[in-house]
Short mmCIF file of C-alpha atoms and ligand atoms in Angstrom, two decimals:
data_model
loop_
_atom_site.label_atom_id
_atom_site.label_comp_id
_atom_site.label_asym_id
_atom_site.label_seq_id
_atom_site.Cartn_x
_atom_site.Cartn_y
_atom_site.Cartn_z
CA MET A 161 10.41 -12.13 -29.83
CA GLU A 162 14.40 -11.27 -29.72
CA ILE A 163 15.13 -9.86 -26.08
CA SER A 164 18.19 -8.56 -25.93
CA LEU A 165 19.38 -10.20 -22.42
CA ALA A 166 20.69 -7.72 -19.21
CA PRO A 167 23.57 -9.78 -17.08
CA GLU A 168 20.96 -10.54 -14.41
CA LEU A 169 19.12 -12.37 -17.20
CA GLU A 170 22.03 -13.51 -18.91
CA ALA A 171 22.44 -15.14 -15.39
CA ALA A 172 19.31 -15.97 -14.77
CA VAL A 173 18.80 -18.40 -18.48
CA ARG A 174 22.09 -19.77 -17.30
CA VAL A 175 20.55 -22.04 -14.46
CA VAL A 176 17.42 -22.70 -16.71
CA GLY A 177 17.13 -25.43 -16.45
CA GLU A 178 16.91 -29.35 -14.50
CA PRO A 179 15.53 -28.75 -12.01
CA TYR A 180 13.82 -24.56 -12.82
CA GLU A 181 12.24 -25.95 -16.67
CA GLY A 182 9.89 -22.55 -16.26
CA VAL A 183 11.34 -20.02 -15.31
CA TYR A 184 9.84 -16.36 -17.46
CA LEU A 185 10.44 -12.40 -17.65
CA VAL A 186 6.58 -11.39 -16.95
CA GLY A 187 4.75 -8.29 -16.04
CA GLY A 188 5.31 -4.98 -16.94
CA THR A 189 8.74 -5.35 -18.73
CA VAL A 190 7.73 -7.73 -21.39
CA ARG A 191 4.99 -5.15 -21.94
CA ASP A 192 7.71 -2.79 -22.64
CA ILE A 193 10.20 -4.25 -24.71
CA LEU A 194 6.85 -5.25 -26.62
CA LEU A 195 6.88 -1.29 -27.09
CA GLY A 196 9.73 -0.61 -27.90
CA ARG A 197 10.59 1.20 -24.16
CA PRO A 198 13.45 1.29 -21.78
CA ASN A 199 11.94 -0.59 -18.35
CA PHE A 200 15.27 -1.21 -16.26
CA ASP A 201 12.84 -3.64 -13.71
CA VAL A 202 13.86 -7.56 -14.33
CA ASP A 203 11.24 -10.03 -12.70
CA ILE A 204 10.60 -13.12 -13.24
CA ALA A 205 8.38 -16.04 -12.00
CA VAL A 206 9.61 -19.93 -11.59
CA GLU A 207 6.95 -22.53 -11.76
CA GLY A 208 7.94 -24.29 -8.58
CA ASP A 209 9.84 -23.10 -5.79
CA GLY A 210 11.09 -19.57 -6.43
CA ILE A 211 12.52 -18.85 -3.48
CA GLU A 212 14.84 -21.92 -4.25
CA PHE A 213 15.77 -20.68 -7.65
CA ALA A 214 16.26 -16.81 -6.41
CA HIS A 215 18.97 -18.25 -3.55
CA VAL A 216 20.54 -20.31 -6.97
CA LEU A 217 20.63 -16.87 -9.09
CA ALA A 218 22.21 -15.34 -5.99
CA ALA A 219 24.81 -17.32 -5.55
CA GLU A 220 25.18 -17.07 -9.98
CA LEU A 221 25.38 -13.57 -9.63
CA GLY A 222 28.06 -13.49 -6.74
CA GLY A 223 24.75 -10.60 -4.67
CA SER A 224 22.31 -12.66 -2.18
CA CYS A 225 18.67 -13.17 -2.05
CA LEU A 226 16.56 -11.61 0.08
CA PRO A 227 13.36 -14.17 0.36
CA HIS A 228 9.50 -13.86 1.79
CA GLY A 229 8.87 -17.31 2.54
CA GLN A 230 5.26 -16.24 3.42
CA PHE A 231 5.10 -15.28 -0.31
CA GLY A 232 6.89 -16.78 -2.40
CA THR A 233 9.15 -14.30 -3.47
CA ALA A 234 12.83 -13.04 -2.82
CA VAL A 235 14.99 -10.04 -3.79
CA VAL A 236 18.07 -11.01 -5.43
CA LEU A 237 20.50 -7.45 -4.97
CA TYR A 238 23.48 -7.90 -6.55
CA GLY A 239 26.60 -5.78 -8.07
CA GLU A 240 26.26 -2.46 -6.96
CA GLY A 241 22.13 -1.57 -6.30
CA GLN A 242 20.58 -3.64 -8.88
CA HIS A 243 18.25 -6.38 -7.74
CA VAL A 244 16.05 -8.57 -9.39
CA ASP A 245 12.58 -10.19 -8.30
CA VAL A 246 11.73 -13.75 -8.11
CA VAL A 247 8.04 -15.00 -7.81
CA THR A 248 6.90 -19.00 -7.09
CA ALA A 249 3.81 -18.58 -10.18
CA ARG A 250 0.85 -18.29 -7.69
CA ARG A 251 -2.91 -18.00 -8.31
CA GLU A 252 -4.74 -16.01 -5.65
CA ARG A 253 -8.15 -15.94 -3.96
CA TYR A 254 -9.21 -12.19 -2.04
CA ALA A 255 -11.15 -13.10 0.59
CA SER A 256 -12.61 -9.73 0.76
CA PRO A 257 -12.13 -6.28 -1.50
CA GLY A 258 -9.06 -4.37 -1.45
CA ALA A 259 -7.62 -7.10 1.46
CA LEU A 260 -4.26 -8.50 0.46
CA PRO A 261 -5.04 -12.23 -1.47
CA THR A 262 -4.00 -15.45 0.54
CA VAL A 263 -1.78 -17.28 -2.41
CA GLU A 264 -0.70 -21.48 -3.89
CA PRO A 265 1.96 -22.35 -6.26
CA ALA A 266 0.50 -22.44 -9.77
CA THR A 267 1.06 -22.82 -13.54
CA ILE A 268 3.00 -19.86 -14.99
CA LYS A 269 -0.87 -19.73 -16.90
CA GLU A 270 -2.82 -19.17 -13.46
CA ASP A 271 -0.20 -16.18 -12.80
CA LEU A 272 -0.41 -14.95 -15.47
CA PHE A 273 -4.48 -14.96 -15.05
CA ARG A 274 -4.24 -12.96 -11.62
CA ARG A 275 -2.94 -9.87 -13.44
CA ASP A 276 -4.38 -6.94 -13.58
CA PHE A 277 -5.13 -6.20 -17.51
CA THR A 278 -3.98 -8.99 -20.75
CA ILE A 279 -1.31 -6.52 -21.74
CA ASN A 280 0.97 -6.96 -18.05
CA ALA A 281 -0.42 -11.00 -18.46
CA MET A 282 2.65 -11.81 -21.03
CA ALA A 283 5.29 -13.69 -19.77
CA VAL A 284 8.96 -15.03 -22.12
CA TRP A 285 10.19 -17.74 -21.54
CA LEU A 286 13.98 -18.13 -20.17
CA LYS A 287 14.36 -21.79 -21.12
CA ALA A 288 17.41 -22.49 -23.16
CA ASP A 289 15.38 -24.27 -26.03
CA ASP A 290 12.14 -21.75 -26.16
CA ARG A 291 14.41 -18.60 -24.96
CA GLY A 292 12.36 -15.57 -25.87
CA ARG A 293 8.91 -17.30 -26.94
CA LEU A 294 6.26 -15.40 -25.76
CA VAL A 295 3.59 -16.92 -23.58
CA ASP A 296 0.23 -14.27 -24.49
CA PRO A 297 -2.81 -16.38 -22.64
CA PHE A 298 -5.14 -13.81 -23.12
CA ASP A 299 -4.10 -11.51 -26.08
CA GLY A 300 -2.61 -8.93 -24.74
CA ARG A 301 -0.33 -8.86 -27.50
CA THR A 302 -3.08 -7.55 -29.48
CA ASP A 303 -4.25 -5.29 -26.65
CA LEU A 304 -0.94 -3.94 -27.06
CA GLU A 305 -1.09 -3.35 -31.04
CA ALA A 306 -5.26 -1.62 -30.42
CA ALA A 307 -4.29 0.71 -27.33
CA ALA A 308 -6.56 -0.68 -25.15
CA ILE A 309 -6.37 -1.60 -21.19
CA ARG A 310 -8.33 -5.34 -20.81
CA VAL A 311 -9.42 -6.61 -17.30
CA LEU A 312 -9.11 -10.87 -17.09
CA HIS A 313 -11.92 -11.35 -15.60
CA ASP A 314 -15.08 -9.20 -14.38
CA GLN A 315 -13.92 -9.82 -10.78
CA SER A 316 -10.90 -7.83 -11.43
CA PHE A 317 -11.40 -4.56 -9.72
CA ILE A 318 -12.93 -5.94 -7.08
CA ASP A 319 -10.52 -8.12 -6.30
CA ASP A 320 -8.28 -5.19 -5.95
CA PRO A 321 -9.64 -1.04 -6.66
CA THR A 322 -6.17 -0.34 -7.08
CA ARG A 323 -6.22 -1.68 -10.36
CA ILE A 324 -8.72 1.36 -11.45
CA PHE A 325 -5.94 3.30 -10.77
CA ARG A 326 -3.22 1.49 -12.49
CA ALA A 327 -5.52 1.49 -15.46
CA VAL A 328 -5.78 5.25 -15.49
CA ARG A 329 -1.45 5.77 -15.08
CA TYR A 330 -1.23 3.23 -18.38
CA GLU A 331 -4.13 5.30 -20.64
CA ASN A 332 -1.99 8.29 -19.48
CA ARG A 333 1.96 6.80 -19.90
CA TYR A 334 0.84 4.79 -23.61
CA GLY A 335 -1.97 7.03 -24.75
CA PHE A 336 -3.63 3.95 -24.84
CA CYS A 337 -7.53 3.69 -23.83
CA ILE A 338 -9.38 1.54 -21.67
CA ASP A 339 -11.72 -0.67 -23.20
CA GLU A 340 -15.34 0.01 -22.50
CA HIS A 341 -16.49 -3.20 -20.74
CA THR A 342 -13.55 -2.80 -19.19
CA GLU A 343 -14.64 1.24 -17.47
CA ALA A 344 -17.77 0.12 -16.68
CA LEU A 345 -16.67 -2.68 -14.43
CA ALA A 346 -14.33 -0.45 -13.07
CA ARG A 347 -17.44 2.68 -12.47
CA ALA A 348 -19.04 -0.23 -10.36
CA CYS A 349 -16.93 -1.05 -8.58
CA ILE A 350 -16.43 2.40 -7.49
CA GLU A 351 -20.32 2.66 -7.50
CA ALA A 352 -19.90 -0.13 -4.91
CA GLY A 353 -17.62 1.85 -2.66
CA HIS A 354 -15.00 -0.34 -3.24
CA VAL A 355 -13.01 2.25 -3.52
CA GLY A 356 -13.62 3.20 0.30
CA ASP A 357 -12.15 -0.21 1.60
CA LEU A 358 -8.76 -0.20 0.21
CA SER A 359 -6.74 1.64 3.55
CA GLY A 360 -5.21 5.28 2.67
CA ALA A 361 -1.40 3.69 2.64
CA ARG A 362 -2.62 1.52 -0.96
CA VAL A 363 -4.68 4.73 -1.97
CA ARG A 364 -0.93 6.95 -1.37
CA ASP A 365 0.69 4.43 -3.48
CA GLU A 366 -1.51 4.74 -6.28
CA LEU A 367 -1.81 8.49 -6.28
CA THR A 368 2.10 8.75 -6.15
CA LEU A 369 2.92 7.06 -9.10
CA LEU A 370 0.34 8.26 -10.96
CA LEU A 371 1.12 11.70 -10.37
CA GLU A 372 4.71 11.13 -10.96
CA GLU A 373 4.14 10.33 -14.26
CA ALA A 374 5.62 12.35 -16.66
CA ASP A 375 2.03 14.29 -18.08
CA ALA A 376 0.05 13.17 -15.00
CA ALA A 377 -2.73 16.28 -15.45
CA ARG A 378 -4.50 14.50 -17.57
CA SER A 379 -4.35 11.52 -15.61
CA ILE A 380 -6.33 14.02 -12.74
CA GLU A 381 -9.82 14.59 -14.55
CA ARG A 382 -9.91 11.26 -16.00
CA LEU A 383 -10.35 10.42 -11.95
CA GLY A 384 -12.94 13.14 -11.88
CA GLU A 385 -14.62 11.76 -14.56
CA LEU A 386 -14.98 8.13 -13.24
CA GLY A 387 -15.50 9.43 -9.86
CA LEU A 388 -12.76 7.93 -8.35
CA ASP A 389 -11.98 11.77 -6.17
CA LYS A 390 -15.33 10.99 -4.48
CA ALA A 391 -15.04 7.78 -3.24
CA ILE A 392 -11.34 8.53 -2.02
CA HIS A 393 -12.50 11.91 -0.33
CA PRO A 394 -15.88 13.47 -0.94
CA ARG A 395 -14.46 16.90 -1.35
CA LEU A 396 -11.65 15.87 -3.55
CA ALA A 397 -11.83 17.84 -6.16
CA ALA A 398 -10.05 16.23 -9.84
CA ASP A 399 -11.69 18.68 -11.69
CA GLU A 400 -10.63 21.11 -14.55
CA ASP A 401 -9.18 23.99 -12.08
CA ALA A 402 -6.88 20.49 -10.43
CA ALA A 403 -5.47 19.69 -13.42
CA THR A 404 -4.31 22.73 -14.91
CA LEU A 405 -3.16 23.69 -10.80
CA PHE A 406 -0.92 20.84 -10.69
CA ALA A 407 0.70 21.88 -14.14
CA ARG A 408 1.25 24.80 -13.24
CA LEU A 409 2.46 24.07 -10.29
CA ARG A 410 4.93 21.68 -11.15
CA GLU A 411 6.15 23.88 -14.19
CA LEU A 412 7.08 26.79 -11.75
CA ASP A 413 8.96 23.98 -9.70
CA ALA A 414 10.67 22.92 -12.29
CA GLY A 415 11.35 26.70 -13.80
CA TYR A 416 12.62 28.12 -10.58
CA GLU A 417 14.51 24.20 -9.77
CA LEU A 418 12.49 23.58 -6.18
CA ASP A 419 12.50 19.28 -6.41
CA VAL A 420 8.83 19.15 -4.65
CA PRO A 421 7.44 15.98 -5.36
CA SER A 422 5.28 15.94 -8.10
CA TRP A 423 2.66 14.41 -5.67
CA ARG A 424 2.97 16.71 -3.10
CA LEU A 425 1.98 18.90 -5.55
CA GLY A 426 -1.16 17.08 -7.21
CA LEU A 427 -2.02 15.83 -3.71
CA ALA A 428 -1.90 19.62 -2.57
CA ALA A 429 -4.39 20.58 -6.08
CA LEU A 430 -6.47 17.70 -5.55
CA ALA A 431 -7.14 18.27 -2.05
CA ARG A 432 -7.56 22.62 -2.52
CA HIS A 433 -11.45 22.30 -1.04
CA LEU A 434 -10.46 21.03 2.07
CA ALA A 435 -11.04 22.75 4.90
CA PRO A 436 -7.29 22.16 6.86
CA ASP A 437 -8.40 20.11 9.31
CA GLU A 438 -9.72 17.76 6.89
CA ALA A 439 -7.11 17.93 5.46
CA SER A 440 -4.75 16.75 8.16
CA ASP A 441 -7.01 13.98 9.18
CA TRP A 442 -7.29 13.11 4.94
CA LEU A 443 -2.98 12.94 5.37
CA ALA A 444 -2.99 11.37 7.70
CA ARG A 445 -5.29 8.86 7.07
CA LEU A 446 -3.25 8.55 4.47
CA LYS A 447 -0.30 7.31 6.09
CA LEU A 448 2.61 10.64 4.15
CA ARG A 449 6.03 11.24 6.33
CA ARG A 450 5.25 13.82 8.74
CA ARG A 451 7.01 16.15 6.93
CA ASP A 452 6.00 15.31 3.65
CA ALA A 453 2.21 15.92 5.64
CA GLN A 454 2.86 19.02 6.37
CA HIS A 455 4.47 20.43 3.28
CA VAL A 456 1.37 19.47 2.32
CA ALA A 457 -1.41 21.02 4.10
CA SER A 458 0.12 23.71 4.69
CA ALA A 459 0.48 24.99 0.82
CA ILE A 460 -3.42 23.89 1.69
CA ALA A 461 -4.18 25.48 4.38
CA VAL A 462 -1.62 28.64 3.40
CA GLY A 463 -1.20 28.81 0.24
CA PRO A 464 -4.27 30.58 -0.30
CA HIS A 465 -3.39 33.68 2.27
CA LEU A 466 -0.18 34.30 1.17
CA VAL A 467 -2.17 35.71 -1.90
CA GLU A 468 -3.63 37.77 0.34
CA GLN A 469 -0.72 39.34 1.95
CA LEU A 470 0.85 38.82 -0.89
CA ARG A 471 -0.99 41.64 -3.01
CA GLY A 472 0.21 45.06 -3.23
CA ASP A 473 3.04 46.69 -3.29
CA PRO A 474 4.51 44.28 -0.56
CA SER A 475 8.59 45.52 0.55
CA PRO A 476 11.52 42.68 0.17
CA ALA A 477 11.38 42.44 3.88
CA GLU A 478 8.01 41.79 4.33
CA ILE A 479 7.83 38.75 0.74
CA VAL A 480 10.04 37.17 3.24
CA SER A 481 8.17 37.32 6.46
CA VAL A 482 5.75 35.29 4.87
CA ALA A 483 6.77 33.26 2.49
CA GLU A 484 9.30 31.87 4.15
CA PRO A 485 8.11 29.84 6.94
CA ASP A 486 6.18 26.83 5.07
CA TYR A 487 9.15 27.05 2.30
CA PRO A 488 8.56 26.09 -0.44
CA ASP A 489 5.06 23.81 -0.72
CA ALA A 490 2.77 26.89 0.32
CA PRO A 491 4.24 29.82 -1.40
CA LEU A 492 4.47 27.68 -4.56
CA PHE A 493 0.34 27.16 -3.60
CA ALA A 494 0.37 30.37 -3.99
CA LEU A 495 2.24 30.83 -6.69
CA GLY A 496 0.32 28.59 -8.55
CA LEU A 497 -2.86 30.48 -7.58
CA ALA A 498 -2.66 33.75 -8.75
CA ASP A 499 0.74 34.83 -10.74
CA LEU A 500 1.84 37.15 -7.76
CA ALA A 501 4.60 39.75 -8.27
CA PRO A 502 6.10 39.71 -5.12
CA LEU A 503 6.52 35.68 -4.85
CA HIS A 504 8.17 35.91 -8.13
CA ALA A 505 11.11 37.62 -6.89
CA TYR A 506 10.66 35.75 -4.24
CA PHE A 507 11.27 33.07 -4.70
CA GLY A 508 13.74 34.15 -8.32
CA SER A 509 16.15 36.27 -5.90
CA LEU A 510 15.23 36.94 -2.60
CA ARG A 511 14.74 33.47 -0.60
CA ASP A 512 18.63 33.15 -1.43
CA VAL A 513 19.74 36.33 -0.26
CA ARG A 514 21.60 35.82 2.82
CA LEU A 515 24.31 38.07 5.39
CA ASP A 516 27.23 37.59 4.63
CA ILE A 517 27.70 37.54 8.36
CA ASP A 518 26.65 35.45 11.03
CA GLY A 519 27.19 35.10 15.04
CA SER A 520 30.71 34.40 14.95
CA ASP A 521 31.14 37.98 14.01
CA LEU A 522 28.70 39.45 16.29
CA ALA A 523 30.77 37.44 18.85
CA GLU A 524 33.94 38.87 18.34
CA LEU A 525 32.14 42.24 18.31
CA GLY A 526 31.42 41.54 22.06
CA LEU A 527 27.19 40.37 21.85
CA GLU A 528 27.92 37.19 24.11
CA GLU A 529 25.29 34.02 22.51
CA SER A 530 21.81 35.12 24.09
CA PRO A 531 18.22 35.53 22.12
CA ARG A 532 19.32 39.14 21.43
CA VAL A 533 21.74 37.13 18.91
CA GLY A 534 18.61 36.12 17.04
CA GLU A 535 17.52 39.64 17.01
CA VAL A 536 20.50 40.68 15.79
CA LEU A 537 20.46 39.03 12.89
CA ALA A 538 17.11 39.04 11.66
CA GLU A 539 16.94 42.27 11.97
CA LEU A 540 19.98 42.61 9.90
CA ARG A 541 18.94 40.40 7.20
CA ARG A 542 15.44 42.39 6.83
CA ARG A 543 17.98 45.75 6.12
CA LYS A 544 19.70 43.85 3.57
CA LEU A 545 16.31 42.49 2.34
CA ASN A 546 15.45 45.76 1.43
CA GLY A 547 18.49 47.62 -0.16
CA GLU A 548 20.14 49.42 2.92
CA LEU A 549 23.26 46.99 3.44
CA ASP A 550 25.61 45.90 0.73
CA GLY A 551 28.29 43.79 2.09
CA ARG A 552 30.52 42.53 4.87
CA GLU A 553 31.32 45.81 6.50
CA SER A 554 28.18 47.78 6.22
CA GLU A 555 26.63 44.30 8.02
CA LEU A 556 29.31 44.82 10.70
CA ALA A 557 28.97 48.45 10.31
CA ALA A 558 24.60 48.11 11.19
CA ALA A 559 24.90 45.31 13.95
CA ARG A 560 26.87 47.17 15.74
CA GLU A 561 25.24 49.87 15.98
CA LEU A 562 22.37 47.88 16.84
CA MET A 563 24.39 46.56 20.29
CA GLU A 564 24.62 50.01 21.36
CA GLN A 565 20.85 50.37 21.05
N1 LIG B 28 0.00 -6.63 -11.01
C1 LIG B 28 -1.08 -6.21 -10.79
N2 LIG B 28 -2.61 -6.87 -9.61
C2 LIG B 28 -1.67 -4.84 -9.74
C3 LIG B 28 -0.28 -4.90 -9.13
C4 LIG B 28 0.72 -5.60 -9.74
O1 LIG B 28 -1.67 -7.67 -11.43
N3 LIG B 28 -2.83 -4.51 -8.50
C5 LIG B 28 1.26 -7.41 -11.58
C6 LIG B 28 0.64 -6.51 -13.20
O2 LIG B 28 1.08 -8.14 -13.98
C7 LIG B 28 1.97 -6.43 -13.48
C8 LIG B 28 2.86 -6.65 -12.51
O3 LIG B 28 2.36 -6.82 -11.18
O4 LIG B 28 2.94 -5.85 -14.71
C9 LIG B 28 3.83 -5.32 -11.74
O5 LIG B 28 3.75 -4.86 -10.78
P1 LIG B 28 3.95 -3.37 -11.27
O6 LIG B 28 5.91 -3.45 -10.79
O7 LIG B 28 3.64 -2.11 -10.10
O8 LIG B 28 3.60 -3.01 -12.61
P2 LIG B 28 4.48 -3.04 -13.87
O9 LIG B 28 3.84 -3.43 -14.70
O10 LIG B 28 5.99 -2.91 -13.68
O11 LIG B 28 4.56 -0.88 -14.51
P3 LIG B 28 5.22 -0.06 -13.97
O12 LIG B 28 5.65 0.60 -15.32
O13 LIG B 28 4.34 0.78 -14.04
O14 LIG B 28 5.96 0.22 -12.53
#
């Protein structure tokens, strides 16, 4: 197989050889090279001491090596923020479903056997004579050509139920299909309750990755079909409505350039039937950063109220006063639920309306620092939103008038 080597791989190739014979490119990069898709991750597996190899590679690249002795892995950092992940080829033993495995050094074939799907269980030799030779003991290449996602053994999902989320992600990304037997194993794993054994943080990581993919709305329906939604939380709803809502939220987010992460929109769409307390508990279990959890919770709890409050013909100042406190997720979620003109006005222009004067102008007019400053500014903004003020001079005149009252 022809592999064009990035500079870091050229360096890896230079240091391969005695005593580092078994050095391989592994994982998703191999899959993506075969598919002709860009992938900038470089994962290297070493038969022998991966950490020692990583130190040598770091020296060759003029970078540094961050080893994790416990796992036999290392990250080589170099250049301007680039990195290479190095692992010691290993076999894994899972003490219980969903737990992290214990590991022992092993051959590349055993290392590939611990992996999730045949399409991810291929390696490419980096050693000079064999450079570019594909190591494919489980027929991953055939499955790539057949667009099939297949586990390597029947215990795979029990060992690591996050692999079910990964399968859905690959189906969506590559337009592949989970093979029939593999899907039956996934369903059995879900029915046996193993997804419930996963920590909240692992579920969060999988959902986040899945919801960030380009066409993730389809994955939402697939989660529902497999029953993964209810396995995570009995009141999550990964149905057609959730998928439609999520697609619409993404579109609005892009259209109004809000930059809300897709996964936040997706979590809100999935959890839209949860009562506010349930949503907060669930989000706490996922161990999201506090700010992210607050945004998702406010979308679910406040979004539907905004729809009710903004029906009819509210003034611009009224729109801003209800939409702004929970900006941006709750008003965006509300707009996803109902195509209301006031919310389009809010995101289209009202959210950017600012006064031309500020507290220092009020100080110059003689208003000393006090809560009154905030009140006057709020009243001026209200008037400006409603079209009663136009420019700095009229704002100053109105400020003077308010200060006299
Ligand atoms: N892997 C696994 N089981 C998991 C996670 C990862 O077997 N639960 C293996 C797979 O062989 C995978 C490799 O570890 O290819 C690297 O993992 P990751 O970087 O998450 O996956 P990629 O294949 O690089 O996929 P993506 O392109 O989505 O990042």
